[in-house]
Short mmCIF file of C-alpha atoms in Angstrom, two decimals:
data_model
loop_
_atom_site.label_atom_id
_atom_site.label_comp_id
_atom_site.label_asym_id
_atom_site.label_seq_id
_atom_site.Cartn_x
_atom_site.Cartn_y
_atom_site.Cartn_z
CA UNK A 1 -175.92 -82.92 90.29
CA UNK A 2 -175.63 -80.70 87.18
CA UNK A 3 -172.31 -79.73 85.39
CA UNK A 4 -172.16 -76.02 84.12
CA UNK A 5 -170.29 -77.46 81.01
CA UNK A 6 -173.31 -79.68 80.04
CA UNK A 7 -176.41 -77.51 81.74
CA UNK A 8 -179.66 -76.77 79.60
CA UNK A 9 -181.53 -74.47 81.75
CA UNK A 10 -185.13 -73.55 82.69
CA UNK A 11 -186.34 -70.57 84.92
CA UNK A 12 -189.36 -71.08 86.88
CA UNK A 13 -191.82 -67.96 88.10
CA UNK A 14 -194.09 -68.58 90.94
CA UNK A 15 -193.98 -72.25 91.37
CA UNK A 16 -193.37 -72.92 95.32
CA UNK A 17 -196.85 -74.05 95.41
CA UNK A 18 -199.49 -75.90 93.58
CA UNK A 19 -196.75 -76.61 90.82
CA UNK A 20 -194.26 -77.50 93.63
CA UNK A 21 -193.74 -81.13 91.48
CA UNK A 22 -194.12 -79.49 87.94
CA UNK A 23 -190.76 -77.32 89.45
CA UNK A 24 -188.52 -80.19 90.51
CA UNK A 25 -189.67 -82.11 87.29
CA UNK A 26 -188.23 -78.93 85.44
CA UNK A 27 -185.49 -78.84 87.82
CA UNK A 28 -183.96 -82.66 87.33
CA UNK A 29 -184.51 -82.40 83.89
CA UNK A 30 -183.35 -79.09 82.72
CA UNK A 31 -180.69 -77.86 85.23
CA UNK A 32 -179.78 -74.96 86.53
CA UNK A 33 -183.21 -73.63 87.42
CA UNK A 34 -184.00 -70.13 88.40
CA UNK A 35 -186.79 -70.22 90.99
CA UNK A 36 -188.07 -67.00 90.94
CA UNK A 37 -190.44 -66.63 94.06
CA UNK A 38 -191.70 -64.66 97.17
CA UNK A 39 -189.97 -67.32 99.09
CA UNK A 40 -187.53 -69.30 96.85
CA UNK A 41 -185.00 -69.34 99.12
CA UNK A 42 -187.36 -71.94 101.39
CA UNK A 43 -188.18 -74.29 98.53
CA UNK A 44 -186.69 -77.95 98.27
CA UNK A 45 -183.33 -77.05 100.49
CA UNK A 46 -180.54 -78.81 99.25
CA UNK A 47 -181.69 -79.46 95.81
CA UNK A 48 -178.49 -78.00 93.95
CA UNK A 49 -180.17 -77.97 90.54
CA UNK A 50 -182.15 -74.53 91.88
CA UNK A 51 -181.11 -71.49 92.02
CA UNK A 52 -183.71 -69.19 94.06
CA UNK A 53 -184.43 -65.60 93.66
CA UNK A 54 -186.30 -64.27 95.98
CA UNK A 55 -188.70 -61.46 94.18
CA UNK A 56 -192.55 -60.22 94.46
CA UNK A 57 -194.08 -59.97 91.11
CA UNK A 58 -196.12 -57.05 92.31
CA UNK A 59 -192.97 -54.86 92.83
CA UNK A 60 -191.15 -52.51 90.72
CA UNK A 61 -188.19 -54.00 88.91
CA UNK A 62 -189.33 -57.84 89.00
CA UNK A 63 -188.65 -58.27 85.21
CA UNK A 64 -185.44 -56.55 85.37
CA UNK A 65 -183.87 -58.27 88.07
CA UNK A 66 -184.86 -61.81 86.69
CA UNK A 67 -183.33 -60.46 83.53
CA UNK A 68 -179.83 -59.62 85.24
CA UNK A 69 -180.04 -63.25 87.27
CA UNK A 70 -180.30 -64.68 83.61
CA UNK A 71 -177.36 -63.06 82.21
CA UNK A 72 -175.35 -65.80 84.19
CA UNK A 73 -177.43 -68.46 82.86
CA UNK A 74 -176.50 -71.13 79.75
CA UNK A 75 -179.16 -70.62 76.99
CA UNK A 76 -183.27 -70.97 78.50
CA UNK A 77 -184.25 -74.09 77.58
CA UNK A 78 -187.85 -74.09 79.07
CA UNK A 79 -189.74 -72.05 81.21
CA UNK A 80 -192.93 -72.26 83.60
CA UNK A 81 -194.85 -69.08 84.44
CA UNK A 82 -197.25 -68.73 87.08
CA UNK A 83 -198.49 -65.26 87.88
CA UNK A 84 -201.11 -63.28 89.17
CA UNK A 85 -202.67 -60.96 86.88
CA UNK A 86 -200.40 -62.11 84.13
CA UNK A 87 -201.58 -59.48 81.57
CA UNK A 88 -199.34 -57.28 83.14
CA UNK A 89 -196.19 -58.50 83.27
CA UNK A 90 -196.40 -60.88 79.58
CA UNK A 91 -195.57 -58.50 77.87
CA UNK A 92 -192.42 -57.74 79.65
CA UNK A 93 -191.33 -61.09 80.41
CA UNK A 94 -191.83 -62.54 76.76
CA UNK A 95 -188.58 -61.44 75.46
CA UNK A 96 -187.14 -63.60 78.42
CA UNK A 97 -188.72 -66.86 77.79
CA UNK A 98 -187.78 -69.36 75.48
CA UNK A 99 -189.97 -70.21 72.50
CA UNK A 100 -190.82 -73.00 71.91
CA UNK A 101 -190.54 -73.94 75.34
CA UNK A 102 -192.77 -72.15 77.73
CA UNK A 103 -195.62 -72.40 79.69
CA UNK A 104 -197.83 -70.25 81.05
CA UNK A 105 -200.67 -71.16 84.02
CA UNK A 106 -203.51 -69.47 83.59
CA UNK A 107 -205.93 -69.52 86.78
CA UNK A 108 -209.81 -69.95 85.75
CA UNK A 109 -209.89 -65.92 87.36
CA UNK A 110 -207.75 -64.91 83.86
CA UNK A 111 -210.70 -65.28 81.52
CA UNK A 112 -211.60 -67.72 78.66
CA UNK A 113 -209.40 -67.72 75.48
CA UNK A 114 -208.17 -64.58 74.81
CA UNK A 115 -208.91 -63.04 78.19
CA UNK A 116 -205.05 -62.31 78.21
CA UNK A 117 -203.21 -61.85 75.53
CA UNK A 118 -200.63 -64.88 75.33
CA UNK A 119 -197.52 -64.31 72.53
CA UNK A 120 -196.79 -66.09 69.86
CA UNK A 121 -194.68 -69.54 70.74
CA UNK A 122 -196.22 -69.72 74.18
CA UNK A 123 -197.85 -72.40 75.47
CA UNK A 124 -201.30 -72.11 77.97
CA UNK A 125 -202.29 -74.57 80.90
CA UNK A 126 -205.72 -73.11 81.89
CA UNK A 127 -207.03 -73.98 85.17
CA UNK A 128 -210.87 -74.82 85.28
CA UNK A 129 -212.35 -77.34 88.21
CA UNK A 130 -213.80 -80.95 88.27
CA UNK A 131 -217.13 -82.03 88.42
CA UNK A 132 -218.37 -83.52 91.90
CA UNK A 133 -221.57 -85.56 93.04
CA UNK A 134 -222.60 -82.59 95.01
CA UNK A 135 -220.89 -79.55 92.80
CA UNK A 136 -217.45 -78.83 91.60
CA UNK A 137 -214.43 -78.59 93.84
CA UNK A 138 -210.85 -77.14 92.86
CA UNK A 139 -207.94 -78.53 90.86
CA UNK A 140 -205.58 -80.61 93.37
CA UNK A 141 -201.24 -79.62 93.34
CA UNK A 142 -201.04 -82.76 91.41
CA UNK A 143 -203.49 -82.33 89.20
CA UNK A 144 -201.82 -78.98 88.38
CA UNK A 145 -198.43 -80.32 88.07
CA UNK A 146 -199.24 -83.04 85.94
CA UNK A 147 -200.99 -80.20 83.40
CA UNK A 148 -197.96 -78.17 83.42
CA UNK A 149 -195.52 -81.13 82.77
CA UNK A 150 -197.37 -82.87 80.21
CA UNK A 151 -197.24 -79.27 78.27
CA UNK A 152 -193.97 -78.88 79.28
CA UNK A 153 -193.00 -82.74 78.15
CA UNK A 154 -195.52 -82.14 74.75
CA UNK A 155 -195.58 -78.27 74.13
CA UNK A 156 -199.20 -78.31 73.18
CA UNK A 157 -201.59 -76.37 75.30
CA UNK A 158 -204.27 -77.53 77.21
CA UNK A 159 -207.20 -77.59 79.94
CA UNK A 160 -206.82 -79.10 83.21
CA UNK A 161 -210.00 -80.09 84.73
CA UNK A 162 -213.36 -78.13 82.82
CA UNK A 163 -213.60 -74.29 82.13
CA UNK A 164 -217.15 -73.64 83.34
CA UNK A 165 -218.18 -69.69 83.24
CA UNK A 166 -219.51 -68.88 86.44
CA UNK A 167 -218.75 -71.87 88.15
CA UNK A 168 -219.03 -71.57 92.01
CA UNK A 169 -216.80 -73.98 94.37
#
């Protein structure tokens, strides 16, 4: 259980699913977290280190309601970012997030380097696949997870599985 008097916190955005594990890590380590998600409310019951907030980052007003939630929040400590289409919402969120101390999960559909434009201080996990006898198949959860941690644990970027253009699963 966290104590306000002594909490470091972290925020999470989008990470009820394949970086279900990279959350709690975040969560037992740098408490309270902010779950922001489509269905935070539903994720890990109980655990009293997370606070949900239950937004769609398609709406209208996502940035500014995670902003308000925040206001109540000790200093940001880390962050993990998952979100579809991130080019559009960076740029809004970045005065949010913590530097040093963020990562952001970038699916193999966002493009090679540069493909969105990432700000200074914040760190990439890209997503690529793994190499099979009879193809490639997709990243697991835990291969996710343990990307996003060790970047979260290291705050160097980096590559889970291999960035092949044009690969087809």
């Amino acid at each position: 259980r966290w104590d306000p008097e002594d909490a470091v916190a972290s925020l999470v955005i989008g990470g009820t699913g394949m970086l279900a594990a990279a959350t709690r890590w975040l969560a037992e380590r740098y408490p309270p977290t902010l779950l922001v998600s489509r269905h935070a409310g539903g994720f890990d019951p109980g655990n009293e280190a997370l606070v949900p907030l239950e937004l769609d980052w398609s709406r209208a007003g996502f940035v500014e309601a995670i902003a308000e939630r925040l206001r109540t929040f000790p200093s940001l400590h880390r962050a993990l970012v998952w979100i579809h289409g991130p080019d559009r919402l960076i740029p809004d969120l970045a005065p949010l997030l913590p530097r040093p101390g963020t990562v952001l999960v970038l699916g193999s559909a966002s493009g090679g380097p540069g493909a969105v434009e990432v700000p200074e201080g914040i760190v990439t996990v890209r997503l690529g696949s793994v190499a099979t006898a009879t193809g490639r198949r997709w990243l697991t959860h835990e291969e996710i997870s343990a990307g996003a941690v060790a970047a979260l644990a290291d705050g160097r970027p980096r590559v889970v599985g291999e960035l092949v253009p044009g690969a087809r699963m």
